XYZ file of C-alpha atoms in Angstrom:
511
model
C 147.166 207.916 136.742
C 144.372 207.663 134.910
C 145.952 205.106 132.504
C 146.400 202.570 134.996
C 142.776 202.853 136.412
C 141.685 202.141 133.040
C 144.051 199.189 132.564
C 142.497 198.352 136.086
C 138.877 199.140 135.111
C 139.623 197.149 131.694
C 141.501 193.706 133.502
C 138.760 193.785 136.386
C 135.669 193.613 133.594
C 137.657 191.045 131.617
C 137.795 188.254 134.123
C 134.244 189.347 135.325
C 133.089 188.820 131.661
C 135.193 185.691 131.395
C 134.799 184.329 134.466
C 130.373 184.645 133.563
C 130.999 182.953 130.431
C 132.798 180.041 132.046
C 130.168 180.016 134.682
C 126.562 180.047 132.843
C 124.429 182.556 134.066
C 121.012 182.137 135.740
C 117.882 183.460 134.927
C 115.077 185.035 136.855
C 112.425 186.172 134.571
C 109.081 188.219 136.506
C 106.199 189.362 134.938
C 103.812 191.644 135.729
C 100.208 191.242 134.933
C 98.551 194.581 133.951
C 100.990 196.637 135.618
C 101.139 200.164 133.455
C 104.727 202.367 133.240
C 102.819 204.634 135.515
C 102.071 202.572 137.992
C 106.231 202.007 139.647
C 108.161 205.104 141.366
C 110.554 204.176 138.494
C 109.636 207.491 136.223
C 108.380 209.526 138.439
C 104.436 209.141 137.033
C 103.182 208.251 141.042
C 102.559 209.913 144.170
C 100.578 207.215 145.230
C 102.007 203.293 144.551
C 104.865 202.232 146.493
C 107.967 199.973 144.533
C 110.777 200.050 146.998
C 111.878 196.707 145.582
C 111.747 197.549 142.260
C 114.359 200.840 143.034
C 116.274 198.206 144.740
C 116.443 195.982 141.355
C 116.744 198.984 139.267
C 119.786 200.426 141.560
C 121.577 196.891 140.213
C 120.791 197.430 136.639
C 119.567 199.222 133.471
C 115.969 200.763 133.620
C 114.751 200.911 129.775
C 112.159 204.171 129.017
C 110.902 203.146 125.922
C 109.848 199.432 126.526
C 106.927 197.741 125.170
C 104.775 194.715 125.269
C 104.579 193.231 122.400
C 100.707 193.534 122.756
C 98.006 195.960 124.809
C 96.465 192.144 126.310
C 98.280 189.480 128.236
C 98.795 185.850 126.483
C 99.945 187.424 122.835
C 103.167 189.166 124.725
C 103.657 186.304 126.806
C 104.036 184.322 123.703
C 106.092 186.731 122.273
C 108.805 186.277 125.304
C 108.866 182.667 125.048
C 108.688 182.736 121.304
C 110.561 186.015 120.208
C 107.898 186.022 117.259
C 105.241 189.097 117.361
C 101.384 188.065 117.315
C 101.665 188.474 113.978
C 103.704 185.397 113.792
C 102.352 183.128 116.398
C 98.970 184.407 116.112
C 97.704 184.854 119.426
C 96.225 188.126 119.498
C 93.609 187.585 121.995
C 94.037 186.645 125.736
C 91.744 183.393 124.524
C 93.465 180.606 126.162
C 91.475 178.925 129.396
C 88.254 178.360 126.655
C 87.964 175.372 125.387
C 88.304 175.365 122.263
C 92.193 174.512 121.053
C 92.567 176.616 118.208
C 96.454 176.358 116.367
C 95.914 178.646 113.917
C 94.128 182.462 113.392
C 91.410 182.809 110.388
C 89.133 185.719 109.964
C 85.768 185.948 112.210
C 82.849 185.164 109.958
C 80.730 186.697 112.416
C 81.947 189.916 112.792
C 78.783 192.010 112.475
C 77.827 194.613 110.286
C 78.454 197.874 112.171
C 82.467 196.626 111.515
C 83.888 198.142 107.888
C 86.740 195.404 108.839
C 86.491 192.076 110.002
C 88.165 191.148 113.127
C 90.477 188.269 113.779
C 90.019 184.901 115.587
C 92.835 184.144 117.301
C 95.018 180.969 118.453
C 94.068 180.068 121.448
C 97.148 177.443 122.486
C 100.814 178.291 122.567
C 101.822 175.318 120.093
C 103.923 172.718 121.535
C 106.093 172.325 118.663
C 107.400 175.941 119.606
C 111.175 176.162 120.693
C 110.300 178.067 123.662
C 112.694 179.722 126.207
C 111.675 177.345 128.422
C 112.809 173.948 126.090
C 116.101 176.269 125.159
C 116.965 176.906 128.436
C 116.189 172.930 129.366
C 117.786 171.411 126.357
C 120.923 173.311 127.687
C 120.474 171.558 131.140
C 119.434 174.481 132.974
C 116.877 173.621 135.827
C 113.786 175.259 135.056
C 110.237 176.077 136.585
C 107.287 178.200 136.563
C 105.306 180.512 139.090
C 102.149 182.281 138.579
C 100.074 182.813 135.470
C 100.487 181.457 132.517
C 97.645 181.668 130.413
C 98.756 179.897 127.114
C 97.060 176.859 127.140
C 95.621 174.194 129.658
C 97.385 170.230 129.290
C 98.550 169.450 127.056
C 100.074 173.534 126.794
C 100.971 173.736 129.809
C 104.353 175.118 131.287
C 105.347 171.675 131.550
C 105.331 170.910 128.079
C 107.211 174.106 127.424
C 110.307 172.467 129.087
C 109.478 173.803 132.655
C 110.209 170.934 134.936
C 108.032 172.727 138.082
C 104.740 174.790 137.468
C 102.941 176.041 140.895
C 99.896 176.177 140.849
C 99.559 174.813 137.682
C 96.060 176.923 136.708
C 95.611 177.987 133.469
C 93.377 180.950 133.865
C 93.755 184.334 133.102
C 93.748 185.756 136.533
C 94.120 184.726 139.993
C 91.453 181.756 140.593
C 88.294 183.543 142.768
C 90.782 185.898 144.394
C 94.262 186.921 145.841
C 93.081 186.405 149.440
C 92.493 183.043 150.623
C 90.295 180.967 150.341
C 91.208 180.357 146.690
C 89.488 178.253 143.678
C 92.514 176.172 142.952
C 91.875 172.317 141.714
C 94.704 171.383 143.417
C 96.647 174.291 145.273
C 94.779 175.464 148.979
C 95.923 177.724 151.060
C 98.476 177.840 154.075
C 96.645 179.532 157.012
C 93.298 181.758 156.347
C 93.555 185.062 154.357
C 96.956 184.448 152.722
C 97.672 186.066 149.791
C 99.136 184.586 146.573
C 101.841 186.627 145.806
C 103.553 185.527 149.430
C 102.630 182.004 148.208
C 104.136 182.389 145.363
C 107.102 184.046 146.658
C 107.632 180.847 149.093
C 107.133 178.506 146.351
C 109.613 179.731 144.303
C 112.117 180.659 147.108
C 111.868 177.112 148.556
C 112.317 175.947 145.128
C 115.512 178.137 144.691
C 116.933 176.545 148.328
C 116.947 173.332 146.935
C 117.950 173.005 143.241
C 121.686 171.554 142.869
C 123.488 175.013 143.026
C 126.514 173.690 140.698
C 123.784 173.632 137.606
C 122.196 177.052 135.873
C 118.920 177.378 136.467
C 115.953 179.315 134.485
C 112.948 180.565 136.920
C 109.648 182.330 135.137
C 107.938 184.157 137.788
C 105.167 185.824 136.120
C 103.099 187.529 138.348
C 99.096 187.570 139.256
C 99.348 190.539 140.172
C 98.108 192.816 139.370
C 95.142 191.476 137.626
C 91.301 191.577 138.395
C 89.830 190.774 140.402
C 90.197 193.639 142.632
C 91.433 192.764 146.394
C 93.867 192.835 148.562
C 95.270 192.635 152.018
C 92.985 194.637 154.641
C 96.269 195.802 156.290
C 97.428 197.240 153.279
C 93.992 198.705 151.928
C 93.891 200.622 155.794
C 98.020 202.197 155.177
C 96.908 203.814 151.857
C 93.525 205.231 153.180
C 96.131 207.173 154.505
C 97.601 208.095 151.418
C 94.588 208.750 148.634
C 94.276 211.838 146.923
C 90.965 211.942 145.349
C 92.612 214.727 143.073
C 94.565 212.232 142.155
C 94.135 210.193 138.532
C 95.492 207.217 140.517
C 93.460 207.189 143.753
C 92.605 203.499 144.124
C 93.687 202.253 147.817
C 93.017 198.660 146.839
C 95.354 198.946 143.331
C 97.625 200.418 145.318
C 97.961 197.695 148.051
C 98.017 195.032 145.512
C 100.786 197.296 143.730
C 102.444 196.765 146.981
C 102.039 193.038 147.527
C 103.773 192.600 143.387
C 106.687 194.496 145.018
C 107.092 192.610 148.542
C 106.814 189.669 146.451
C 109.892 191.128 144.417
C 111.874 191.469 146.908
C 111.412 188.134 149.209
C 112.858 186.796 145.499
C 115.769 189.558 145.485
C 116.410 188.830 149.295
C 116.832 184.889 148.938
C 119.661 185.151 145.389
C 121.645 187.432 148.340
C 121.603 185.233 150.960
C 122.112 181.923 148.611
C 125.275 183.768 146.839
C 123.312 183.961 143.202
C 122.610 187.385 142.719
C 126.353 188.331 141.038
C 125.503 185.502 138.272
C 121.978 185.852 137.763
C 120.323 188.050 135.109
C 116.799 189.430 136.033
C 114.623 190.496 133.718
C 111.368 192.579 134.845
C 108.400 193.741 133.101
C 104.742 193.983 132.256
C 102.711 192.210 129.928
C 100.952 194.680 128.896
C 99.527 198.262 130.490
C 97.391 199.233 133.501
C 93.652 198.532 133.581
C 91.240 202.030 133.165
C 87.599 199.945 132.146
C 86.629 198.355 135.675
C 85.555 199.832 138.738
C 86.553 199.449 141.893
C 84.965 200.329 144.935
C 87.176 201.292 147.817
C 86.667 203.157 151.595
C 87.914 206.239 152.447
C 89.511 207.102 156.116
C 86.293 208.433 157.262
C 84.388 204.975 156.212
C 83.003 206.818 152.888
C 83.013 204.715 150.285
C 83.613 205.618 146.621
C 84.114 203.893 142.984
C 86.851 204.168 140.533
C 88.792 202.736 137.843
C 91.855 200.482 139.146
C 94.660 203.253 137.742
C 95.486 205.441 135.287
C 98.809 205.704 132.632
C 98.635 209.247 132.829
C 100.324 210.764 130.952
C 100.283 208.380 128.602
C 96.847 207.811 126.668
C 94.951 204.473 126.887
C 95.509 201.379 128.757
C 95.378 197.897 128.680
C 93.515 196.767 125.493
C 93.956 199.888 123.558
C 96.761 200.583 120.734
C 97.440 203.853 122.649
C 100.703 204.373 124.359
C 99.554 203.397 127.808
C 98.241 200.279 126.359
C 101.834 198.646 125.206
C 104.385 200.909 127.090
C 105.698 199.049 130.100
C 107.978 199.594 133.034
C 111.356 197.044 132.353
C 114.356 196.631 134.313
C 117.036 193.880 133.476
C 119.954 193.576 135.834
C 123.326 191.622 135.236
C 125.620 192.399 137.571
C 129.068 192.994 136.098
C 127.773 193.750 132.698
C 124.650 196.545 133.525
C 126.139 199.940 134.740
C 124.063 200.238 137.460
C 121.464 202.670 138.464
C 121.510 203.858 135.318
C 118.475 204.580 132.525
C 118.505 203.578 128.419
C 116.209 205.067 126.173
C 116.471 202.787 123.366
C 113.455 201.121 121.593
C 112.746 197.433 122.954
C 110.159 195.485 123.308
C 108.813 191.728 124.442
C 110.160 190.020 121.321
C 113.656 191.147 122.418
C 113.869 189.145 125.343
C 113.991 185.809 123.448
C 117.557 186.371 121.445
C 119.159 188.150 124.315
C 118.803 185.761 126.811
C 120.043 182.920 124.530
C 122.810 185.073 123.555
C 123.672 185.938 126.720
C 123.262 181.831 128.257
C 125.925 181.649 124.893
C 122.657 179.427 123.489
C 122.240 179.177 120.238
C 118.934 180.505 118.361
C 117.199 177.446 117.104
C 117.098 176.514 113.696
C 113.629 177.464 111.019
C 112.341 179.715 113.845
C 111.566 183.104 112.848
C 112.408 185.595 115.390
C 111.283 189.030 115.273
C 112.883 190.095 117.941
C 116.364 191.441 117.949
C 119.225 191.042 120.842
C 119.752 193.821 123.058
C 122.559 193.201 124.470
C 124.628 196.225 123.465
C 122.049 197.937 125.663
C 122.950 196.660 128.513
C 126.469 198.127 128.348
C 124.619 201.425 128.050
C 124.645 201.517 124.874
C 121.974 202.386 121.846
C 120.885 200.018 118.843
C 119.205 200.491 115.529
C 116.184 198.964 114.314
C 113.995 199.721 111.123
C 111.026 199.776 114.321
C 108.839 197.103 116.581
C 105.297 196.190 115.517
C 102.203 195.860 117.628
C 99.645 193.895 116.081
C 95.973 193.971 117.197
C 92.602 192.863 115.226
C 90.359 193.034 117.939
C 88.451 196.029 118.997
C 87.632 195.251 122.527
C 85.240 198.356 123.936
C 87.664 199.813 126.677
C 88.009 203.599 126.863
C 89.987 204.936 124.084
C 89.714 201.879 121.542
C 90.268 201.683 118.281
C 89.051 199.272 115.508
C 91.454 196.478 114.311
C 94.491 198.285 113.687
C 98.881 197.594 113.400
C 101.130 199.944 114.805
C 104.871 200.874 113.789
C 107.179 202.555 116.762
C 109.989 203.985 114.892
C 112.586 206.292 116.276
C 110.463 209.250 117.834
C 107.412 208.248 115.278
C 104.607 206.437 115.578
C 101.998 205.208 113.096
C 99.356 203.235 113.927
C 97.054 201.621 110.765
C 93.339 201.360 111.298
C 92.591 198.641 109.187
C 89.643 199.629 106.262
C 88.619 202.827 107.757
C 89.171 205.244 105.173
C 86.710 205.796 102.443
C 86.576 203.176 100.140
C 87.429 200.779 102.922
C 90.941 202.153 103.032
C 93.198 202.222 105.470
C 93.001 205.453 107.826
C 95.852 206.504 109.943
C 97.338 207.968 113.161
C 100.298 209.255 113.063
C 102.151 210.924 116.514
C 105.407 212.161 117.720
C 105.976 211.258 120.748
C 109.060 213.341 121.927
C 106.763 216.189 120.776
C 103.683 214.259 122.080
C 103.675 211.555 124.850
C 99.638 211.546 125.266
C 99.019 211.298 121.454
C 96.960 214.016 121.258
C 97.908 215.273 118.046
C 97.298 213.250 114.642
C 99.653 214.760 112.320
C 99.083 211.957 109.246
C 97.831 214.840 107.120
C 100.784 217.220 108.523
C 103.112 214.537 107.404
C 101.975 212.100 104.405
C 105.494 211.335 103.325
C 106.065 209.780 106.854
C 103.012 207.877 106.791
C 104.100 206.029 103.792
C 107.643 205.506 104.596
C 106.394 204.355 108.304
C 102.898 202.031 106.387
C 105.744 200.542 103.978
C 107.658 199.173 107.038
C 103.861 197.699 108.094
C 103.678 195.975 105.123
C 106.420 194.206 105.038
C 106.235 192.683 108.090
C 102.999 191.554 107.631
C 104.269 190.416 104.755
C 107.105 188.385 106.792
C 104.884 186.917 109.123
C 102.522 185.853 106.318
C 99.816 187.292 109.384
C 96.352 186.677 108.638
C 94.867 190.299 108.215
C 91.434 191.969 108.606
C 89.388 192.549 104.917
C 86.964 194.860 104.584
C 83.992 193.398 105.757
C 81.241 192.332 103.185
C 78.265 192.260 105.504
C 79.361 196.461 106.478
C 75.675 197.932 106.697
C 76.575 202.169 106.944
C 73.685 202.830 108.250
C 74.931 200.687 111.427
C 78.253 202.364 111.542
C 78.574 204.548 114.461
C 82.167 206.293 114.530
C 81.320 208.502 116.998
C 81.068 206.074 119.431
C 84.980 204.705 118.914
C 86.733 205.331 122.159
C 84.016 205.434 124.376
C 83.561 202.362 126.723
C 79.714 202.213 126.319
C 78.070 201.247 129.869
C 80.555 202.607 131.596
C 83.105 201.144 134.266
C 82.555 196.925 134.275
C 81.894 195.441 137.544
C 79.598 195.868 140.691
C 79.133 199.511 140.745
C 78.562 200.725 144.286
C 74.658 201.786 144.942
C 73.889 205.210 145.601
C 70.726 207.138 146.610
């Protein structure tokens, strides 16, 4: 009997896979903005936030427990998704794509001040149109393509329209929503349809409308890149009233506004899932959900308790992970991730494989039966095996961040490698005589990165640092150099990791 059941399962699986090969899969890529690993219910780390639609998606596919953004900031990770390349290779290492200066090659910042031991980099500011981005690859293969939401990789002529997407709504190049989430907005040629319309509701409406009107005989590739939960921090009043009844000030996650923003993000995902189901498209659609970096812990948000009392708090906490957005610690780069592909992904499962945003490029092309472009080196790997519940082998994943924004837990210019359970952070030229300094953690023993083991295991440091050096050479990265202007009297190592002036934003006035 068991033999017969196995044969039936094998035949059914084979027929399903063959059918999907004959009919190219659709792709929906959902990217949240600044959503931390602990900001969703998938990992059991939050009591306040509610993400039932992410739970729905997870029930259809695989939830990854060790998925990473290529950078602790948005634009570099977005470029890594579209190219399969790390920030070390693209040169996009900071979110400067909304600024006026067009810069297509990274360089050293000659204006680095004397208080710094290492010279900081100047990032590339636009996603080069010469790159064979995912949008271009799918469009060239006959896919219908569309981009909805945030881009932040360049204004025209470096917008989604130049990177393979037939549709780009709202065609906005800024780092967050224009003005606010709740209308009135400040988009140039994109207005609300009704008073206090929420931008995530509108983006879901636009995406649903596009799905209803495309040619159902042809495959599609949709980027649904949400504005949520990036600043500015505002939300629907009805949702804020609801979360006021749940908030617990003794919990590190206690911003009512942020909880409401997460809720709206999740609602929009539910709209997409509902429409894909209604149109009968779900069975042959790959859905990827991930975030571009960890949760924001450096801004301040004023909220109100049910009794009318106001309080001031950071948007979120990434606990038990250390740090958050713009830091090299786990809170800045470990992100929630789900992949669903009916017939391929075992529903409702988890996978502990080490994956990164650079992996989506080769994986999606592989699943769609598309060839990798020639003369385009890719740093990510095909993780298709993980969709079947298996593990993968790799030397490591790399996070290159040659900047040092003064947020909580910030570090000087650095690069890290994750390899198995180990993580090594190289701090460029921070040691004696401008030698590199190191932080070494075993994340299985110490997920919160409290215990630096660099001096305990020097051989492991040397082993992992060789991987870092190889990656920098392979990618031909522009790397920080010792600062020739360095003045030891201006150097304040005791300030590393501290945010001067406290939480950013409009402070709550107190007596």
